[in-house]
mmCIF file of C-alpha atoms in Angstrom:
data_model
loop_
_atom_site.group_PDB
_atom_site.id
_atom_site.type_symbol
_atom_site.label_atom_id
_atom_site.label_comp_id
_atom_site.label_asym_id
_atom_site.label_seq_id
_atom_site.Cartn_x
_atom_site.Cartn_y
_atom_site.Cartn_z
ATOM 1 C CA UNK A 1 0.080 0.137 0.067
ATOM 2 C CA UNK A 2 2.821 2.402 0.874
ATOM 3 C CA UNK A 3 4.404 1.769 -2.528
ATOM 4 C CA UNK A 4 1.276 2.584 -4.276
ATOM 5 C CA UNK A 5 0.619 5.783 -2.209
ATOM 6 C CA UNK A 6 4.393 6.897 -2.848
ATOM 7 C CA UNK A 7 4.268 6.250 -6.824
ATOM 8 C CA UNK A 8 0.571 6.691 -7.865
ATOM 9 C CA UNK A 9 -1.904 8.157 -5.248
ATOM 10 C CA UNK A 10 0.360 10.648 -3.766
ATOM 11 C CA UNK A 11 1.577 11.960 -6.924
ATOM 12 C CA UNK A 12 -1.721 12.234 -8.541
ATOM 13 C CA UNK A 13 -3.199 13.815 -5.563
ATOM 14 C CA UNK A 14 -0.574 16.756 -5.928
ATOM 15 C CA UNK A 15 -1.228 17.085 -9.629
ATOM 16 C CA UNK A 16 -5.010 16.982 -9.020
ATOM 17 C CA UNK A 17 -4.674 19.775 -6.219
ATOM 18 C CA UNK A 18 -2.227 22.004 -8.685
ATOM 19 C CA UNK A 19 -4.669 21.426 -11.692
ATOM 20 C CA UNK A 20 -7.491 22.711 -9.309
ATOM 21 C CA UNK A 21 -5.500 25.821 -8.694
ATOM 22 C CA UNK A 22 -4.267 26.294 -12.028
ATOM 23 C CA UNK A 23 -0.726 25.591 -11.249
ATOM 24 C CA UNK A 24 2.085 23.617 -13.201
ATOM 25 C CA UNK A 25 3.717 20.951 -11.320
ATOM 26 C CA UNK A 26 6.971 19.010 -11.801
ATOM 27 C CA UNK A 27 6.847 15.294 -10.583
ATOM 28 C CA UNK A 28 10.176 13.446 -10.305
ATOM 29 C CA UNK A 29 10.039 9.892 -11.914
ATOM 30 C CA UNK A 30 12.637 7.396 -12.685
ATOM 31 C CA UNK A 31 14.517 6.430 -15.830
ATOM 32 C CA UNK A 32 15.466 3.221 -14.379
ATOM 33 C CA UNK A 33 12.921 1.302 -16.777
ATOM 34 C CA UNK A 34 15.074 0.041 -19.456
ATOM 35 C CA UNK A 35 17.739 -2.527 -20.108
ATOM 36 C CA UNK A 36 19.950 -2.399 -23.290
ATOM 37 C CA UNK A 37 19.685 -5.405 -25.308
ATOM 38 C CA UNK A 38 21.041 -6.282 -28.937
ATOM 39 C CA UNK A 39 17.630 -5.603 -30.687
ATOM 40 C CA UNK A 40 17.264 -2.045 -28.756
ATOM 41 C CA UNK A 41 20.057 0.330 -27.268
ATOM 42 C CA UNK A 42 18.097 3.648 -27.058
ATOM 43 C CA UNK A 43 14.624 4.481 -25.533
ATOM 44 C CA UNK A 44 12.305 7.298 -25.974
ATOM 45 C CA UNK A 45 9.499 8.268 -23.667
ATOM 46 C CA UNK A 46 6.877 6.203 -25.479
ATOM 47 C CA UNK A 47 8.779 2.904 -25.267
ATOM 48 C CA UNK A 48 7.229 0.655 -22.817
ATOM 49 C CA UNK A 49 9.681 -0.485 -19.870
ATOM 50 C CA UNK A 50 11.562 -3.627 -20.601
ATOM 51 C CA UNK A 51 13.102 -4.491 -17.179
ATOM 52 C CA UNK A 52 15.493 -2.748 -14.965
ATOM 53 C CA UNK A 53 13.813 -1.899 -11.534
ATOM 54 C CA UNK A 54 11.799 -4.549 -9.615
ATOM 55 C CA UNK A 55 8.404 -5.524 -11.359
ATOM 56 C CA UNK A 56 5.943 -3.940 -9.054
ATOM 57 C CA UNK A 57 7.876 -0.615 -9.076
ATOM 58 C CA UNK A 58 8.293 -0.510 -12.761
ATOM 59 C CA UNK A 59 4.577 -1.368 -13.200
ATOM 60 C CA UNK A 60 3.588 1.350 -10.972
ATOM 61 C CA UNK A 61 5.768 3.837 -12.410
ATOM 62 C CA UNK A 62 4.524 3.169 -15.945
ATOM 63 C CA UNK A 63 0.746 3.454 -14.694
ATOM 64 C CA UNK A 64 1.588 6.775 -12.861
ATOM 65 C CA UNK A 65 2.991 8.084 -16.186
ATOM 66 C CA UNK A 66 0.108 6.967 -18.081
ATOM 67 C CA UNK A 67 -2.348 8.647 -15.648
ATOM 68 C CA UNK A 68 -0.483 11.883 -15.466
ATOM 69 C CA UNK A 69 -0.887 12.268 -19.272
ATOM 70 C CA UNK A 70 -4.630 13.345 -18.384
ATOM 71 C CA UNK A 71 -3.159 16.310 -16.640
ATOM 72 C CA UNK A 72 -2.139 19.255 -18.842
ATOM 73 C CA UNK A 73 -0.315 20.798 -15.962
ATOM 74 C CA UNK A 74 1.867 18.006 -15.156
ATOM 75 C CA UNK A 75 5.411 17.446 -16.077
ATOM 76 C CA UNK A 76 7.189 14.066 -15.154
ATOM 77 C CA UNK A 77 10.994 14.083 -15.255
ATOM 78 C CA UNK A 78 12.724 10.606 -15.492
ATOM 79 C CA UNK A 79 16.098 10.955 -13.534
ATOM 80 C CA UNK A 80 18.735 8.321 -14.133
ATOM 81 C CA UNK A 81 21.870 7.900 -12.157
ATOM 82 C CA UNK A 82 22.143 11.480 -10.766
ATOM 83 C CA UNK A 83 25.584 12.952 -11.305
ATOM 84 C CA UNK A 84 26.585 15.806 -8.867
ATOM 85 C CA UNK A 85 29.636 17.758 -8.691
ATOM 86 C CA UNK A 86 30.811 16.714 -5.529
ATOM 87 C CA UNK A 87 31.543 13.223 -3.760
ATOM 88 C CA UNK A 88 28.530 12.950 -1.692
ATOM 89 C CA UNK A 89 27.665 9.062 -0.982
ATOM 90 C CA UNK A 90 24.452 9.391 -2.578
ATOM 91 C CA UNK A 91 25.425 10.491 -5.810
ATOM 92 C CA UNK A 92 27.040 8.615 -8.632
ATOM 93 C CA UNK A 93 30.413 9.981 -8.358
ATOM 94 C CA UNK A 94 30.416 9.339 -4.510
ATOM 95 C CA UNK A 95 29.353 5.771 -4.749
ATOM 96 C CA UNK A 96 31.904 4.772 -7.326
ATOM 97 C CA UNK A 97 34.546 6.499 -5.289
ATOM 98 C CA UNK A 98 33.787 4.256 -2.408
ATOM 99 C CA UNK A 99 32.908 0.768 -3.997
ATOM 100 C CA UNK A 100 35.335 -2.069 -4.238
ATOM 101 C CA UNK A 101 33.826 -3.476 -7.271
ATOM 102 C CA UNK A 102 31.524 -2.125 -10.037
ATOM 103 C CA UNK A 103 29.880 -3.431 -13.145
ATOM 104 C CA UNK A 104 30.695 -2.639 -16.585
ATOM 105 C CA UNK A 105 27.741 -0.407 -17.212
ATOM 106 C CA UNK A 106 27.163 2.107 -19.859
ATOM 107 C CA UNK A 107 24.000 4.257 -19.548
ATOM 108 C CA UNK A 108 22.530 7.723 -19.635
ATOM 109 C CA UNK A 109 22.805 9.941 -16.626
ATOM 110 C CA UNK A 110 21.247 13.088 -15.260
ATOM 111 C CA UNK A 111 24.133 15.772 -14.712
ATOM 112 C CA UNK A 112 22.374 17.809 -11.791
ATOM 113 C CA UNK A 113 24.624 20.978 -12.733
ATOM 114 C CA UNK A 114 23.318 20.757 -16.413
ATOM 115 C CA UNK A 115 19.709 19.736 -15.777
ATOM 116 C CA UNK A 116 18.476 21.515 -12.875
ATOM 117 C CA UNK A 117 18.655 24.853 -14.164
ATOM 118 C CA UNK A 118 16.227 23.825 -16.892
ATOM 119 C CA UNK A 119 13.373 23.070 -14.364
ATOM 120 C CA UNK A 120 12.359 26.772 -14.205
ATOM 121 C CA UNK A 121 12.378 26.984 -17.899
ATOM 122 C CA UNK A 122 10.133 24.140 -18.368
ATOM 123 C CA UNK A 123 7.922 25.411 -15.484
ATOM 124 C CA UNK A 124 7.559 28.845 -17.106
ATOM 125 C CA UNK A 125 6.602 27.049 -20.612
ATOM 126 C CA UNK A 126 4.313 24.675 -18.728
ATOM 127 C CA UNK A 127 5.842 21.656 -20.246
ATOM 128 C CA UNK A 128 3.756 18.750 -19.881
ATOM 129 C CA UNK A 129 3.973 14.958 -20.147
ATOM 130 C CA UNK A 130 6.892 12.652 -19.445
ATOM 131 C CA UNK A 131 10.387 13.741 -20.359
ATOM 132 C CA UNK A 132 13.536 11.744 -20.172
ATOM 133 C CA UNK A 133 15.640 13.909 -17.736
ATOM 134 C CA UNK A 134 19.164 13.071 -18.609
ATOM 135 C CA UNK A 135 22.052 14.309 -20.702
ATOM 136 C CA UNK A 136 22.524 13.437 -24.240
ATOM 137 C CA UNK A 137 24.886 10.500 -24.858
ATOM 138 C CA UNK A 138 26.052 7.507 -22.327
ATOM 139 C CA UNK A 139 28.549 7.401 -19.835
ATOM 140 C CA UNK A 140 30.165 4.156 -18.576
ATOM 141 C CA UNK A 141 31.151 3.260 -14.818
ATOM 142 C CA UNK A 142 34.775 2.591 -16.377
ATOM 143 C CA UNK A 143 35.058 6.013 -17.652
ATOM 144 C CA UNK A 144 34.065 7.714 -14.373
ATOM 145 C CA UNK A 145 36.416 5.475 -12.565
ATOM 146 C CA UNK A 146 39.120 6.424 -15.052
ATOM 147 C CA UNK A 147 38.422 10.166 -14.622
ATOM 148 C CA UNK A 148 38.320 9.828 -10.793
ATOM 149 C CA UNK A 149 41.741 8.011 -10.754
ATOM 150 C CA UNK A 150 43.578 10.641 -12.693
ATOM 151 C CA UNK A 151 42.084 13.305 -10.485
ATOM 152 C CA UNK A 152 42.547 11.749 -7.291
ATOM 153 C CA UNK A 153 45.942 10.675 -7.727
ATOM 154 C CA UNK A 154 47.273 14.285 -7.995
ATOM 155 C CA UNK A 155 46.446 14.877 -4.288
ATOM 156 C CA UNK A 156 45.519 11.693 -2.494
ATOM 157 C CA UNK A 157 45.915 8.034 -2.559
ATOM 158 C CA UNK A 158 43.140 5.889 -3.958
ATOM 159 C CA UNK A 159 42.627 2.457 -4.879
ATOM 160 C CA UNK A 160 40.073 2.256 -7.960
ATOM 161 C CA UNK A 161 37.262 -0.144 -7.877
ATOM 162 C CA UNK A 162 37.506 -3.304 -10.098
ATOM 163 C CA UNK A 163 35.537 -3.401 -13.073
ATOM 164 C CA UNK A 164 33.704 -6.689 -13.515
ATOM 165 C CA UNK A 165 33.284 -7.687 -17.157
ATOM 166 C CA UNK A 166 29.994 -9.245 -16.793
ATOM 167 C CA UNK A 167 27.979 -6.491 -17.697
ATOM 168 C CA UNK A 168 24.782 -4.853 -16.097
ATOM 169 C CA UNK A 169 22.747 -7.958 -16.129
ATOM 170 C CA UNK A 170 19.314 -7.057 -15.119
ATOM 171 C CA UNK A 171 20.441 -3.695 -13.731
ATOM 172 C CA UNK A 172 18.438 -0.725 -15.550
ATOM 173 C CA UNK A 173 21.237 0.753 -17.944
ATOM 174 C CA UNK A 174 20.341 2.227 -21.373
ATOM 175 C CA UNK A 175 20.626 5.238 -23.455
ATOM 176 C CA UNK A 176 17.392 7.408 -23.185
ATOM 177 C CA UNK A 177 16.595 9.522 -26.034
ATOM 178 C CA UNK A 178 16.533 13.247 -25.265
ATOM 179 C CA UNK A 179 14.789 14.804 -28.334
ATOM 180 C CA UNK A 180 11.699 15.823 -26.318
ATOM 181 C CA UNK A 181 13.650 17.624 -23.685
ATOM 182 C CA UNK A 182 16.012 19.379 -26.055
ATOM 183 C CA UNK A 183 13.099 20.358 -28.324
ATOM 184 C CA UNK A 184 11.444 21.831 -25.393
ATOM 185 C CA UNK A 185 14.258 23.838 -23.872
ATOM 186 C CA UNK A 186 15.468 25.047 -27.393
ATOM 187 C CA UNK A 187 19.152 24.831 -26.650
ATOM 188 C CA UNK A 188 21.895 22.326 -26.826
ATOM 189 C CA UNK A 189 22.312 20.121 -23.625
ATOM 190 C CA UNK A 190 26.017 19.122 -22.851
ATOM 191 C CA UNK A 191 26.957 15.453 -23.738
ATOM 192 C CA UNK A 192 27.297 13.270 -20.646
ATOM 193 C CA UNK A 193 30.873 12.401 -21.187
ATOM 194 C CA UNK A 194 31.963 16.007 -21.512
ATOM 195 C CA UNK A 195 30.148 17.214 -18.494
ATOM 196 C CA UNK A 196 31.682 14.179 -16.453
ATOM 197 C CA UNK A 197 35.225 15.468 -17.339
ATOM 198 C CA UNK A 198 34.369 18.824 -16.231
ATOM 199 C CA UNK A 199 32.875 17.953 -12.926
ATOM 200 C CA UNK A 200 35.560 15.584 -12.002
ATOM 201 C CA UNK A 201 38.071 18.196 -13.089
ATOM 202 C CA UNK A 202 36.647 20.848 -10.799
ATOM 203 C CA UNK A 203 36.573 18.536 -7.739
ATOM 204 C CA UNK A 204 38.281 20.266 -4.758
ATOM 205 C CA UNK A 205 41.311 19.032 -3.120
ATOM 206 C CA UNK A 206 39.871 19.206 0.371
ATOM 207 C CA UNK A 207 36.963 17.243 -0.651
ATOM 208 C CA UNK A 208 39.058 14.434 -2.204
ATOM 209 C CA UNK A 209 41.346 14.417 0.767
#
């Protein structure tokens, strides 16, 4: 019941309350709905989930997205592997810096420094529907670990995690199409790989130590 309340009832109640008052609302969803396969490697907002998160959660998120389509005031943003400009343990950089082993995963990511500033723009334009809220392109865990190793070695000792070669398995890892987001914004969004390089290079020595 709690899962239904968090993923459907609660969010729909917020959307309905905002609709009644003529307000635009942005609901945070997840992009962890897809698994890359040989048949399909890139997914748009209209593609049905093919795995990733546990079945019940995925089904509820899909149903929530379907229901919010009836609200012309509601925007659902799909966030995937948020990447912040620090080593916070809850962010992707911080997690990879602390793990001893990581999978050989390649996926879209949400670079917060790039995308959070776009939310007021989307709200002002009253964008509605479901948007893949990620940077264009993909980023692999191995790429991030390599960037971290180069940056951290300049001021501290660090043992990089081992990259397992088995792949992502059932982990949600895929490229999400950003065409709809970029069309709504009207300006280019930085590639995930370029933003990752910038963020890691700008990490402060005190934070690394």
